[in-house]
Structures are given as structure tokens and as C-alpha cells.
PDB file of C-alpha atoms in Angstrom:
ATOM      1  CA  GLN A   1      10.187 -34.954  -5.717  1.00 89.00           C
ATOM      2  CA  VAL A   2       8.174 -31.957  -6.866  1.00 96.00           C
ATOM      3  CA  GLN A   3       8.147 -30.625 -10.407  1.00 96.00           C
ATOM      4  CA  LEU A   4       6.520 -27.690 -12.151  1.00 97.00           C
ATOM      5  CA  VAL A   5       5.997 -28.010 -15.888  1.00 96.00           C
ATOM      6  CA  GLU A   6       4.913 -25.063 -17.999  1.00 95.00           C
ATOM      7  CA  SER A   7       3.269 -24.970 -21.391  1.00 94.00           C
ATOM      8  CA  GLY A   8       1.626 -22.508 -23.735  1.00 94.00           C
ATOM      9  CA  GLY A   9       4.325 -20.062 -24.748  1.00 93.00           C
ATOM     10  CA  GLY A  10       4.906 -18.991 -28.312  1.00 97.00           C
ATOM     11  CA  SER A  11       4.912 -16.091 -30.736  1.00 97.00           C
ATOM     12  CA  VAL A  12       2.017 -13.726 -31.283  1.00 98.00           C
ATOM     13  CA  GLN A  13       1.374 -10.363 -32.905  1.00 98.00           C
ATOM     14  CA  PRO A  14       0.720  -7.274 -30.801  1.00 98.00           C
ATOM     15  CA  GLY A  15      -2.841  -7.297 -29.538  1.00 98.00           C
ATOM     16  CA  GLY A  16      -2.982 -11.075 -29.536  1.00 98.00           C
ATOM     17  CA  SER A  17      -3.518 -13.516 -26.706  1.00 98.00           C
ATOM     18  CA  LEU A  18      -1.711 -16.454 -25.169  1.00 98.00           C
ATOM     19  CA  ARG A  19      -2.505 -18.743 -22.272  1.00 98.00           C
ATOM     20  CA  LEU A  20       0.261 -20.174 -20.125  1.00 98.00           C
ATOM     21  CA  SER A  21      -0.293 -23.203 -17.932  1.00 98.00           C
ATOM     22  CA  CYS A  22       1.779 -24.728 -15.160  1.00 98.00           C
ATOM     23  CA  ALA A  23       1.181 -28.114 -13.578  1.00 98.00           C
ATOM     24  CA  ALA A  24       2.676 -29.280 -10.312  1.00 98.00           C
ATOM     25  CA  SER A  25       3.385 -32.958  -9.802  1.00 97.00           C
ATOM     26  CA  GLY A  26       5.123 -35.246  -7.355  1.00 96.00           C
ATOM     27  CA  SER A  27       4.842 -35.756  -3.631  1.00 95.00           C
ATOM     28  CA  ILE A  28       2.902 -32.665  -2.588  1.00 96.00           C
ATOM     29  CA  ARG A  29       1.326 -32.074   0.793  1.00 95.00           C
ATOM     30  CA  SER A  30      -0.039 -28.600   0.069  1.00 95.00           C
ATOM     31  CA  ILE A  31       0.373 -25.730  -2.403  1.00 96.00           C
ATOM     32  CA  HIS A  32       0.302 -22.193  -1.125  1.00 96.00           C
ATOM     33  CA  GLU A  33       1.037 -19.109  -3.190  1.00 97.00           C
ATOM     34  CA  MET A  34       1.530 -19.554  -6.919  1.00 98.00           C
ATOM     35  CA  HIS A  35       3.238 -16.977  -9.117  1.00 98.00           C
ATOM     36  CA  TRP A  36       4.177 -16.096 -12.648  1.00 98.00           C
ATOM     37  CA  TYR A  37       7.458 -14.269 -13.152  1.00 98.00           C
ATOM     38  CA  ARG A  38       9.104 -13.098 -16.344  1.00 98.00           C
ATOM     39  CA  GLN A  39      12.581 -12.152 -17.418  1.00 98.00           C
ATOM     40  CA  ALA A  40      13.318 -10.123 -20.523  1.00 96.00           C
ATOM     41  CA  PRO A  41      16.810 -10.060 -22.073  1.00 92.00           C
ATOM     42  CA  GLY A  42      19.133  -7.878 -20.042  1.00 94.00           C
ATOM     43  CA  LYS A  43      16.573  -7.322 -17.295  1.00 96.00           C
ATOM     44  CA  GLN A  44      15.948  -8.720 -13.861  1.00 97.00           C
ATOM     45  CA  ARG A  45      13.293 -11.308 -13.269  1.00 97.00           C
ATOM     46  CA  GLU A  46      10.065  -9.595 -12.211  1.00 98.00           C
ATOM     47  CA  LEU A  47       6.873 -10.763 -10.560  1.00 98.00           C
ATOM     48  CA  VAL A  48       3.973 -10.592 -13.003  1.00 98.00           C
ATOM     49  CA  ALA A  49       1.094 -12.070 -11.002  1.00 98.00           C
ATOM     50  CA  ARG A  50       0.417 -13.935  -7.779  1.00 98.00           C
ATOM     51  CA  ILE A  51      -2.527 -15.955  -6.516  1.00 98.00           C
ATOM     52  CA  SER A  52      -2.777 -17.082  -2.937  1.00 96.00           C
ATOM     53  CA  GLY A  53      -4.555 -20.085  -1.471  1.00 89.00           C
ATOM     54  CA  ASP A  54      -7.684 -18.017  -0.868  1.00 90.00           C
ATOM     55  CA  TRP A  55      -7.614 -16.793  -4.487  1.00 92.00           C
ATOM     56  CA  THR A  56      -6.396 -13.302  -3.598  1.00 96.00           C
ATOM     57  CA  THR A  57      -4.563 -11.962  -6.624  1.00 98.00           C
ATOM     58  CA  TYR A  58      -1.857  -9.413  -7.327  1.00 98.00           C
ATOM     59  CA  TYR A  59      -0.711  -8.022 -10.665  1.00 98.00           C
ATOM     60  CA  THR A  60       2.177  -5.801 -11.539  1.00 98.00           C
ATOM     61  CA  ASP A  61       0.921  -2.470 -12.865  1.00 98.00           C
ATOM     62  CA  SER A  62       2.006  -3.047 -16.455  1.00 97.00           C
ATOM     63  CA  VAL A  63      -0.308  -6.067 -16.891  1.00 98.00           C
ATOM     64  CA  LYS A  64      -3.365  -4.997 -14.901  1.00 98.00           C
ATOM     65  CA  GLY A  65      -6.516  -5.329 -16.958  1.00 97.00           C
ATOM     66  CA  ARG A  66      -4.770  -7.478 -19.573  1.00 98.00           C
ATOM     67  CA  PHE A  67      -3.560 -10.593 -17.691  1.00 98.00           C
ATOM     68  CA  THR A  68      -5.564 -12.927 -15.469  1.00 98.00           C
ATOM     69  CA  ILE A  69      -4.128 -15.529 -13.116  1.00 98.00           C
ATOM     70  CA  ALA A  70      -6.210 -18.493 -11.974  1.00 98.00           C
ATOM     71  CA  ARG A  71      -5.579 -21.763 -10.186  1.00 97.00           C
ATOM     72  CA  ASP A  72      -7.206 -25.163 -10.005  1.00 96.00           C
ATOM     73  CA  ASN A  73      -6.368 -26.725  -6.680  1.00 94.00           C
ATOM     74  CA  ALA A  74      -7.745 -30.127  -7.594  1.00 94.00           C
ATOM     75  CA  LYS A  75      -5.548 -30.330 -10.685  1.00 96.00           C
ATOM     76  CA  LYS A  76      -2.614 -28.550  -9.017  1.00 97.00           C
ATOM     77  CA  THR A  77      -2.360 -26.070 -11.864  1.00 97.00           C
ATOM     78  CA  VAL A  78      -2.010 -22.340 -12.327  1.00 98.00           C
ATOM     79  CA  ALA A  79      -2.715 -20.489 -15.546  1.00 98.00           C
ATOM     80  CA  LEU A  80      -1.971 -17.034 -16.891  1.00 98.00           C
ATOM     81  CA  GLN A  81      -4.324 -15.692 -19.535  1.00 98.00           C
ATOM     82  CA  MET A  82      -2.579 -12.904 -21.415  1.00 98.00           C
ATOM     83  CA  ASN A  83      -4.641 -10.594 -23.625  1.00 98.00           C
ATOM     84  CA  SER A  84      -3.806  -7.437 -25.563  1.00 98.00           C
ATOM     85  CA  LEU A  85      -0.180  -8.463 -25.643  1.00 98.00           C
ATOM     86  CA  LYS A  86       2.467  -5.840 -26.279  1.00 98.00           C
ATOM     87  CA  PRO A  87       6.051  -6.141 -27.539  1.00 97.00           C
ATOM     88  CA  GLU A  88       7.253  -5.224 -24.055  1.00 97.00           C
ATOM     89  CA  ASP A  89       5.623  -8.415 -22.731  1.00 98.00           C
ATOM     90  CA  THR A  90       8.283 -10.407 -24.598  1.00 98.00           C
ATOM     91  CA  ALA A  91      10.180 -12.478 -22.054  1.00 98.00           C
ATOM     92  CA  VAL A  92      10.740 -15.941 -20.658  1.00 98.00           C
ATOM     93  CA  TYR A  93       7.873 -16.648 -18.270  1.00 98.00           C
ATOM     94  CA  TYR A  94       8.437 -18.780 -15.193  1.00 98.00           C
ATOM     95  CA  CYS A  95       5.949 -20.493 -12.947  1.00 98.00           C
ATOM     96  CA  ASN A  96       6.747 -20.497  -9.232  1.00 98.00           C
ATOM     97  CA  ALA A  97       4.912 -22.192  -6.389  1.00 98.00           C
ATOM     98  CA  ARG A  98       5.401 -22.352  -2.650  1.00 97.00           C
ATOM     99  CA  ILE A  99       4.823 -25.986  -1.753  1.00 97.00           C
ATOM    100  CA  ILE A 100       5.074 -28.175   1.299  1.00 96.00           C
ATOM    101  CA  PRO A 101       6.198 -31.605   0.061  1.00 95.00           C
ATOM    102  CA  THR A 102       4.757 -34.806   1.463  1.00 94.00           C
ATOM    103  CA  GLY A 103       6.309 -35.529   4.846  1.00 92.00           C
ATOM    104  CA  GLY A 104       7.619 -31.994   5.146  1.00 90.00           C
ATOM    105  CA  PHE A 105       6.719 -29.137   7.423  1.00 91.00           C
ATOM    106  CA  TYR A 106       8.176 -26.118   5.667  1.00 95.00           C
ATOM    107  CA  VAL A 107       7.304 -24.260   2.510  1.00 95.00           C
ATOM    108  CA  ASN A 108       9.801 -24.602  -0.311  1.00 96.00           C
ATOM    109  CA  ASP A 109      10.050 -22.599  -3.509  1.00 97.00           C
ATOM    110  CA  TYR A 110       9.778 -24.530  -6.762  1.00 97.00           C
ATOM    111  CA  TRP A 111      10.309 -23.201 -10.293  1.00 97.00           C
ATOM    112  CA  GLY A 112       9.312 -24.297 -13.740  1.00 97.00           C
ATOM    113  CA  GLN A 113      11.772 -24.437 -16.616  1.00 96.00           C
ATOM    114  CA  GLY A 114      10.452 -21.293 -18.286  1.00 96.00           C
ATOM    115  CA  THR A 115       8.546 -20.744 -21.502  1.00 97.00           C
ATOM    116  CA  GLN A 116       9.288 -18.120 -24.139  1.00 97.00           C
ATOM    117  CA  VAL A 117       6.671 -15.522 -25.051  1.00 98.00           C
ATOM    118  CA  THR A 118       7.467 -13.333 -28.051  1.00 98.00           C
ATOM    119  CA  VAL A 119       5.224 -10.467 -29.123  1.00 98.00           C
ATOM    120  CA  SER A 120       6.233  -9.044 -32.476  1.00 97.00           C
ATOM    121  CA  SER A 121       4.748  -7.918 -35.744  1.00 95.00           C
TER     122      SER A 121
END
């Protein structure tokens, strides 16, 4: 059984910073792409950042230059450093990872439970 557990959300004033972390645990054969998504009230879930197994990264335009995604393969974690936060960054942030479980052959999508980020003065 594979689980993703997120931590690090909270409330911050505009211009502040937060760091989200996500740890994968369970019977894992390999972890491929890892992502951070977010969903604001009344909006669709959107991809914020992606990091592949070779550390290639992607960021949605609205967070470029402010957010940084990084992974630690040994610890099976992915982090999202968020700087210069804006009110429009307010959302529930979800960790997602494409993982082959132990004994498996195919990549499955796994999701964390979500963590709230609120940016407000």
C-alpha cells in the first residue's frame, strides 16, 4: 500500500513564504514524475509544478520565478518552496506521484490528502 502525506500548509501574508513537503511511503518499487497541484474554491484543479526522475522541472506561468520544486529520491519526498506569495495562490495544494508499487509493472497515480494554503493580509 502506497501513501502520500503532505505537510507545511498554513496562513501567510502577501509576500511571505511557505514550504510544502510530501513524503511517499509503503511498498514502492520506483517513483517517476512527482507533481504539485492546487485547487482554489470554485475552480478546477491545476498543475502547479512537476519534477521528473531526471530532475527536469515544469512550472505553470503564474508561479515561475516564485516557486521551486525539488525531490529527494533517497527519502522519497518532494517539496514545493513558495516565495512572494500572492492572495491568488490561496488554494488546497495536492501532492501527486506516479509510482510503480512493489511487485507491479505499471505506473499508478497516487494523491496526498491536500493541505490548505491561505495568503491574506
